[in-house]
Amino acid sequence: MKTELKAKFLQHLLGKKKDDQGFTLIELLVVIIIIGILSAIALPSFLNQAKKAKQTEAKTYVGSMNRGQQAYMTENDTFTSSIDAMGIGIATQTANYTYTAEAGTGAGTAAYGVNYSSIVTTGSGLKNYGGNVYLKPVGPNSELTSIAYLCETTNVEASGKDAVGTTGTTCTGTGKLIK
């Protein structure tokens, strides 16, 4: 009788294992719901990374244009409206932005000159950026030094040029200062 009991017990265990393999429908639904919640949280953040990467291109290019204007001013005592003349080797148009430079004096700083480096986006809801280089007297002899800064538009409709102030390191109401 003992061996018969053992045999039935083994059959019960072997038969039970075959029936209990896999996941139940409820377990699968719980996993799918958890994955759905996590993707709903992570997806918007993930999609914004591509936009941030494209905007980084603009920050880098306008920063390069600002440094190019500073170097050009040091060598030529004037600002330039030609990106090629700056000698920085950047394209004036990319897939995401169009880059321009303007040499000017700016309001209230006619003696020193102000340069605007502005970009206008080619679409896709990207923010625009504008850079400014201006001359500022420093020290007891009022020697001139060049100051550069970068502004980011607060909305996608504003142009980079509109974000930059005409005097000092200030951005207009449509721009914020990038440190």
PDB file of C-alpha atoms in Angstrom, residues 4-128:
ATOM      1  CA  GLU A   4       0.774   2.526  -4.266  1.00  0.00           C
ATOM      2  CA  LEU A   5       0.463   5.739  -2.262  1.00  0.00           C
ATOM      3  CA  LYS A   6       3.873   6.889  -3.454  1.00  0.00           C
ATOM      4  CA  ALA A   7       2.972   6.201  -7.069  1.00  0.00           C
ATOM      5  CA  LYS A   8      -0.294   8.129  -6.831  1.00  0.00           C
ATOM      6  CA  PHE A   9       1.478  11.008  -5.097  1.00  0.00           C
ATOM      7  CA  LEU A  10       4.107  11.140  -7.873  1.00  0.00           C
ATOM      8  CA  GLN A  11       1.382  11.053 -10.544  1.00  0.00           C
ATOM      9  CA  HIS A  12      -0.368  13.883  -8.756  1.00  0.00           C
ATOM     10  CA  LEU A  13       2.801  15.980  -8.655  1.00  0.00           C
ATOM     11  CA  LEU A  14       3.681  15.293 -12.283  1.00  0.00           C
ATOM     12  CA  GLY A  15       0.144  15.973 -13.456  1.00  0.00           C
ATOM     13  CA  LYS A  16      -0.088  19.167 -11.423  1.00  0.00           C
ATOM     14  CA  LYS A  17       3.152  20.553 -12.869  1.00  0.00           C
ATOM     15  CA  LYS A  18       1.897  20.286 -16.437  1.00  0.00           C
ATOM     16  CA  ASP A  19      -1.311  22.138 -15.651  1.00  0.00           C
ATOM     17  CA  ASP A  20       0.334  24.954 -13.640  1.00  0.00           C
ATOM     18  CA  GLN A  21       2.969  25.986 -16.177  1.00  0.00           C
ATOM     19  CA  GLY A  22       2.903  29.548 -17.617  1.00  0.00           C
ATOM     20  CA  PHE A  23       1.300  32.780 -16.501  1.00  0.00           C
ATOM     21  CA  THR A  24      -2.317  33.427 -15.797  1.00  0.00           C
ATOM     22  CA  LEU A  25      -4.216  36.026 -17.765  1.00  0.00           C
ATOM     23  CA  ILE A  26      -4.375  38.332 -14.745  1.00  0.00           C
ATOM     24  CA  GLU A  27      -0.593  38.199 -14.272  1.00  0.00           C
ATOM     25  CA  LEU A  28      -0.070  39.109 -17.930  1.00  0.00           C
ATOM     26  CA  LEU A  29      -2.551  41.993 -17.710  1.00  0.00           C
ATOM     27  CA  VAL A  30      -0.813  43.378 -14.620  1.00  0.00           C
ATOM     28  CA  VAL A  31       2.550  43.299 -16.404  1.00  0.00           C
ATOM     29  CA  ILE A  32       1.101  45.003 -19.495  1.00  0.00           C
ATOM     30  CA  ILE A  33      -0.509  47.728 -17.369  1.00  0.00           C
ATOM     31  CA  ILE A  34       2.767  48.375 -15.518  1.00  0.00           C
ATOM     32  CA  ILE A  35       4.682  48.611 -18.800  1.00  0.00           C
ATOM     33  CA  GLY A  36       2.039  50.998 -20.161  1.00  0.00           C
ATOM     34  CA  ILE A  37       2.289  53.290 -17.139  1.00  0.00           C
ATOM     35  CA  LEU A  38       6.087  53.355 -17.270  1.00  0.00           C
ATOM     36  CA  SER A  39       6.124  54.138 -20.989  1.00  0.00           C
ATOM     37  CA  ALA A  40       3.540  56.899 -20.557  1.00  0.00           C
ATOM     38  CA  ILE A  41       5.840  58.507 -18.006  1.00  0.00           C
ATOM     39  CA  ALA A  42       9.111  57.997 -19.908  1.00  0.00           C
ATOM     40  CA  LEU A  43       8.036  58.605 -23.514  1.00  0.00           C
ATOM     41  CA  PRO A  44       7.606  62.417 -23.407  1.00  0.00           C
ATOM     42  CA  SER A  45      10.991  62.804 -21.743  1.00  0.00           C
ATOM     43  CA  PHE A  46      12.578  60.518 -24.302  1.00  0.00           C
ATOM     44  CA  LEU A  47      11.051  62.414 -27.240  1.00  0.00           C
ATOM     45  CA  ASN A  48      12.289  65.785 -25.911  1.00  0.00           C
ATOM     46  CA  GLN A  49      15.887  64.570 -25.980  1.00  0.00           C
ATOM     47  CA  ALA A  50      16.020  64.787 -29.777  1.00  0.00           C
ATOM     48  CA  LYS A  51      14.797  68.392 -29.659  1.00  0.00           C
ATOM     49  CA  LYS A  52      17.369  69.271 -26.990  1.00  0.00           C
ATOM     50  CA  ALA A  53      20.141  67.764 -29.110  1.00  0.00           C
ATOM     51  CA  LYS A  54      19.108  69.867 -32.113  1.00  0.00           C
ATOM     52  CA  GLN A  55      19.023  72.994 -29.945  1.00  0.00           C
ATOM     53  CA  THR A  56      22.509  72.201 -28.659  1.00  0.00           C
ATOM     54  CA  GLU A  57      23.742  72.576 -32.236  1.00  0.00           C
ATOM     55  CA  ALA A  58      22.419  76.142 -32.259  1.00  0.00           C
ATOM     56  CA  LYS A  59      23.983  76.991 -28.896  1.00  0.00           C
ATOM     57  CA  THR A  60      27.337  75.680 -30.082  1.00  0.00           C
ATOM     58  CA  TYR A  61      27.214  77.492 -33.427  1.00  0.00           C
ATOM     59  CA  VAL A  62      26.143  80.846 -31.973  1.00  0.00           C
ATOM     60  CA  GLY A  63      28.799  80.516 -29.270  1.00  0.00           C
ATOM     61  CA  SER A  64      31.370  79.877 -32.004  1.00  0.00           C
ATOM     62  CA  MET A  65      30.103  82.903 -33.912  1.00  0.00           C
ATOM     63  CA  ASN A  66      30.469  85.046 -30.776  1.00  0.00           C
ATOM     64  CA  ARG A  67      34.068  83.899 -30.307  1.00  0.00           C
ATOM     65  CA  GLY A  68      34.710  84.416 -34.028  1.00  0.00           C
ATOM     66  CA  GLN A  69      33.422  87.984 -33.772  1.00  0.00           C
ATOM     67  CA  GLN A  70      35.666  88.622 -30.763  1.00  0.00           C
ATOM     68  CA  ALA A  71      38.698  87.341 -32.673  1.00  0.00           C
ATOM     69  CA  TYR A  72      37.753  89.306 -35.797  1.00  0.00           C
ATOM     70  CA  MET A  73      37.356  92.484 -33.730  1.00  0.00           C
ATOM     71  CA  THR A  74      40.762  91.958 -32.129  1.00  0.00           C
ATOM     72  CA  GLU A  75      42.443  91.619 -35.514  1.00  0.00           C
ATOM     73  CA  ASN A  76      40.453  94.168 -37.577  1.00  0.00           C
ATOM     74  CA  ASP A  77      39.034  96.731 -35.092  1.00  0.00           C
ATOM     75  CA  THR A  78      35.535  96.147 -36.455  1.00  0.00           C
ATOM     76  CA  PHE A  79      32.809  93.521 -36.417  1.00  0.00           C
ATOM     77  CA  THR A  80      31.877  91.565 -39.543  1.00  0.00           C
ATOM     78  CA  SER A  81      28.571  90.473 -41.020  1.00  0.00           C
ATOM     79  CA  SER A  82      30.222  87.561 -42.839  1.00  0.00           C
ATOM     80  CA  ILE A  83      30.405  84.188 -41.138  1.00  0.00           C
ATOM     81  CA  ASP A  84      33.124  83.163 -43.611  1.00  0.00           C
ATOM     82  CA  ALA A  85      35.240  86.193 -42.626  1.00  0.00           C
ATOM     83  CA  MET A  86      35.204  84.997 -39.009  1.00  0.00           C
ATOM     84  CA  GLY A  87      37.134  81.909 -40.098  1.00  0.00           C
ATOM     85  CA  ILE A  88      35.253  79.523 -37.824  1.00  0.00           C
ATOM     86  CA  GLY A  89      34.245  77.000 -40.490  1.00  0.00           C
ATOM     87  CA  ILE A  90      30.546  76.590 -39.748  1.00  0.00           C
ATOM     88  CA  ALA A  91      27.753  76.191 -42.281  1.00  0.00           C
ATOM     89  CA  THR A  92      25.299  79.057 -42.651  1.00  0.00           C
ATOM     90  CA  GLN A  93      22.436  76.576 -42.977  1.00  0.00           C
ATOM     91  CA  THR A  94      21.958  73.151 -41.443  1.00  0.00           C
ATOM     92  CA  ALA A  95      19.004  70.798 -41.331  1.00  0.00           C
ATOM     93  CA  ASN A  96      17.743  72.560 -38.203  1.00  0.00           C
ATOM     94  CA  TYR A  97      18.819  76.208 -38.321  1.00  0.00           C
ATOM     95  CA  THR A  98      19.860  79.079 -40.567  1.00  0.00           C
ATOM     96  CA  TYR A  99      22.715  81.194 -39.195  1.00  0.00           C
ATOM     97  CA  THR A 100      23.358  84.869 -39.912  1.00  0.00           C
ATOM     98  CA  ALA A 101      25.638  87.558 -38.516  1.00  0.00           C
ATOM     99  CA  GLU A 102      25.091  91.285 -38.514  1.00  0.00           C
ATOM    100  CA  ALA A 103      27.650  93.954 -37.699  1.00  0.00           C
ATOM    101  CA  GLY A 104      26.207  97.101 -36.203  1.00  0.00           C
ATOM    102  CA  THR A 105      26.569  99.714 -33.547  1.00  0.00           C
ATOM    103  CA  GLY A 106      23.380  99.074 -31.595  1.00  0.00           C
ATOM    104  CA  ALA A 107      21.242 101.578 -29.732  1.00  0.00           C
ATOM    105  CA  GLY A 108      23.160 103.630 -27.177  1.00  0.00           C
ATOM    106  CA  THR A 109      26.551 102.124 -27.943  1.00  0.00           C
ATOM    107  CA  ALA A 110      27.417 103.846 -31.205  1.00  0.00           C
ATOM    108  CA  ALA A 111      30.973 104.455 -30.083  1.00  0.00           C
ATOM    109  CA  TYR A 112      31.659 100.835 -29.326  1.00  0.00           C
ATOM    110  CA  GLY A 113      29.666  98.743 -31.755  1.00  0.00           C
ATOM    111  CA  VAL A 114      27.404  95.781 -31.155  1.00  0.00           C
ATOM    112  CA  ASN A 115      27.230  92.569 -33.118  1.00  0.00           C
ATOM    113  CA  TYR A 116      24.170  90.381 -33.412  1.00  0.00           C
ATOM    114  CA  SER A 117      24.512  86.718 -34.275  1.00  0.00           C
ATOM    115  CA  SER A 118      21.026  85.436 -34.825  1.00  0.00           C
ATOM    116  CA  ILE A 119      19.429  82.312 -36.118  1.00  0.00           C
ATOM    117  CA  VAL A 120      15.996  81.635 -37.419  1.00  0.00           C
ATOM    118  CA  THR A 121      14.779  78.081 -37.098  1.00  0.00           C
ATOM    119  CA  THR A 122      13.642  76.233 -40.196  1.00  0.00           C
ATOM    120  CA  GLY A 123      10.610  74.782 -38.396  1.00  0.00           C
ATOM    121  CA  SER A 124       9.900  71.834 -36.108  1.00  0.00           C
ATOM    122  CA  GLY A 125       9.202  73.840 -32.936  1.00  0.00           C
ATOM    123  CA  LEU A 126      12.811  74.456 -31.924  1.00  0.00           C
ATOM    124  CA  LYS A 127      13.805  77.447 -29.806  1.00  0.00           C
ATOM    125  CA  ASN A 128      15.937  80.128 -31.428  1.00  0.00           C
TER     126      ASN A 128
END
